[in-house]
Coordinates of C-alpha atoms in Angstrom, one line a residue:
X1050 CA 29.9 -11.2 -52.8
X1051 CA 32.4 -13.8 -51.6
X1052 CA 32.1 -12.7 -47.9
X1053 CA 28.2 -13.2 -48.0
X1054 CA 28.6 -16.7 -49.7
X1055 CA 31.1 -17.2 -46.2
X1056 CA 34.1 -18.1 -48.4
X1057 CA 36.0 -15.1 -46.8
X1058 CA 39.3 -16.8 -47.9
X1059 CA 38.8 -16.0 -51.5
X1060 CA 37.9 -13.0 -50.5
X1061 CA 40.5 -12.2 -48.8
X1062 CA 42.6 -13.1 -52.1
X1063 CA 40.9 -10.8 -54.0
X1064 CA 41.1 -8.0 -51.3
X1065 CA 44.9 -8.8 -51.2
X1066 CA 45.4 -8.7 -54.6
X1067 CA 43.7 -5.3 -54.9
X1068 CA 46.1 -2.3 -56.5
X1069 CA 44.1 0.4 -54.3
X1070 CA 41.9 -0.9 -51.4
X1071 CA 38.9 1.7 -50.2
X1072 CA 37.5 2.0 -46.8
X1073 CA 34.5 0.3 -47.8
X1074 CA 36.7 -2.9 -49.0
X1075 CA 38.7 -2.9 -46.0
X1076 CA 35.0 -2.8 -44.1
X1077 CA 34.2 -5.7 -46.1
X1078 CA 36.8 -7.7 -45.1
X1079 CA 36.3 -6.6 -41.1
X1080 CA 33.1 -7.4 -41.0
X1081 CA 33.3 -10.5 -42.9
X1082 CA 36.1 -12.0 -40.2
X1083 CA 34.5 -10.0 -37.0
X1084 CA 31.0 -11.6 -38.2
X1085 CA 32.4 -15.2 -38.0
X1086 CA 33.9 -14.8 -35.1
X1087 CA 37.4 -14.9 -36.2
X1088 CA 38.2 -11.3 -33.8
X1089 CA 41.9 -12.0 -33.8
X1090 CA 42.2 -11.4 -37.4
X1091 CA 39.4 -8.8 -37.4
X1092 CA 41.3 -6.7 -35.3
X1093 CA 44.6 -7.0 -37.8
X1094 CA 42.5 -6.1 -39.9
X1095 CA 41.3 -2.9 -38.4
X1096 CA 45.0 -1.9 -37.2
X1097 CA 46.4 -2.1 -40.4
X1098 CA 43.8 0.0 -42.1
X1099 CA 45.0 3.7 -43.3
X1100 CA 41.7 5.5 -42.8
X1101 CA 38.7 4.4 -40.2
X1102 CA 34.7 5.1 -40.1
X1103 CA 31.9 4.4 -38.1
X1104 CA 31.1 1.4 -40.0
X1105 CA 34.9 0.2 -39.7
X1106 CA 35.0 0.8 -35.2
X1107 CA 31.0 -0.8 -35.4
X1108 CA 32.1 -3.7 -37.2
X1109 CA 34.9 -4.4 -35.0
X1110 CA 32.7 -3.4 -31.5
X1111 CA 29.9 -6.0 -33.2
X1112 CA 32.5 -8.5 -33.4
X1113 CA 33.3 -8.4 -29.6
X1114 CA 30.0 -8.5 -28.9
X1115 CA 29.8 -11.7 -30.8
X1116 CA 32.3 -13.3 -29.2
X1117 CA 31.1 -12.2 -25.6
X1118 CA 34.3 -10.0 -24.7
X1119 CA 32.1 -7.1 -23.3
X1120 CA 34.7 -5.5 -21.7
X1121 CA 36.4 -5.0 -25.2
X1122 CA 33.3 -3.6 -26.1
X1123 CA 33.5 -0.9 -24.0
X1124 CA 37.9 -0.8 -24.4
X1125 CA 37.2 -0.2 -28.6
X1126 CA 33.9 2.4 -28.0
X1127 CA 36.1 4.3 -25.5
X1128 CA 38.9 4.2 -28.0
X1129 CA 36.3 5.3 -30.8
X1130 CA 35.2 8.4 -28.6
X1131 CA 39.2 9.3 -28.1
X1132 CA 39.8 9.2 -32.0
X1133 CA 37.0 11.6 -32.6
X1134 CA 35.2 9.1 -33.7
X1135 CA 30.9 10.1 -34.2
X1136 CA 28.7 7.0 -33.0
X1137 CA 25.4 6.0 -34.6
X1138 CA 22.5 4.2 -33.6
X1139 CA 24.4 0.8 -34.0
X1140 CA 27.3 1.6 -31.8
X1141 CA 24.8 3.0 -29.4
X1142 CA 22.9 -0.1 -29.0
X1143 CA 26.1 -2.6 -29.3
X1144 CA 27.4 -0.8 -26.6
X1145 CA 24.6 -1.0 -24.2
X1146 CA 23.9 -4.8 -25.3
X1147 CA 27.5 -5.1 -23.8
X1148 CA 27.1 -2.8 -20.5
X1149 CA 23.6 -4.7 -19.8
X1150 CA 25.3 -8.0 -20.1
X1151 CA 28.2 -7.0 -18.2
X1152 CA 25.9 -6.3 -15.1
X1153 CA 24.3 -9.5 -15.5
X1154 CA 27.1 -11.1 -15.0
X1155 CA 28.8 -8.4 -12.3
X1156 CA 29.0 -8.7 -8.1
X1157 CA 30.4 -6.7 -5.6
X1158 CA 33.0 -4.5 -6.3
X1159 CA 32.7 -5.1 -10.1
X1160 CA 29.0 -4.5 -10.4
X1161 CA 30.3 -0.9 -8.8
X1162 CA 32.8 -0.5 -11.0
X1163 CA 30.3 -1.4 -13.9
X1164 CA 28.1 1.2 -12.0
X1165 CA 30.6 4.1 -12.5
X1166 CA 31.7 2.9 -16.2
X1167 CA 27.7 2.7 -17.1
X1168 CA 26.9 6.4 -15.6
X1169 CA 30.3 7.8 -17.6
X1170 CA 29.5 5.9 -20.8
X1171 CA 26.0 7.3 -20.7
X1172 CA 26.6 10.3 -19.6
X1173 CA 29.5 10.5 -22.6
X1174 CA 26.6 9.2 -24.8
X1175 CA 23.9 12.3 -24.1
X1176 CA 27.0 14.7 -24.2
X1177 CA 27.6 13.8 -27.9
X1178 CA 23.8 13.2 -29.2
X1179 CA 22.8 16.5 -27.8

């Protein structure tokens, strides 16, 4: 409740002062920081935590995405597909929000390198959904 009134620094009192904290309140807190923007802490926030889900490696993709750091995007989905790690239909289109906005922006050598990172992501991608 306190992160959707946007005073995440209660919340974050509360969420500290918790005996047991869940996966779904550590999401909370993730997406809460990752949301406004505040990725530095975000990603504290998703090292520290003992167990991970999809919602916990979206929220934290989401929040790159918000802040423009594409190339993280990509870093944290690759990391998500090494951990085991099953995307969903967010991730999927987070992820190519980021590779389509990383080729706007490529030339040259790095709009070939985007080329070959694209193909392998995609490829990856159709691998895993079928």
């Amino acid at each position: 409740m306190y992160i959707k009134c946007s005073d995440l620094e209660f919340a974050f009192k509360v969420f500290d002062g918790m005996p047991q904290r869940d996966t779904v309140s550590w999401n909370a807190m993730l997406f809460g920081y990752a949301g406004r923007g505040d990725i530095g802490v975000a990603q504290k926030l998703f090292d520290a935590m003992p167990e991970r889900d999809v919602v916990s490696w979206n929220s934290l993709i989401s929040g790159y995405l918000h802040n423009g750091d594409h190339r993280k995007v990509i870093d944290v989905f690759l990391q998500m597909g090494r951990m085991g790690t099953v995307f969903d239909r967010t991730t999927f289109a987070v992820v190519l929000k980021s590779c389509s906005s990383l080729e706007d922006h490529g030339g040259g050598s790095k709009f070939m390198d985007l080329q070959l990172k694209w193909v392998l992501i995609v490829t990856w991608l159709l691998e895993v959904l079928y």
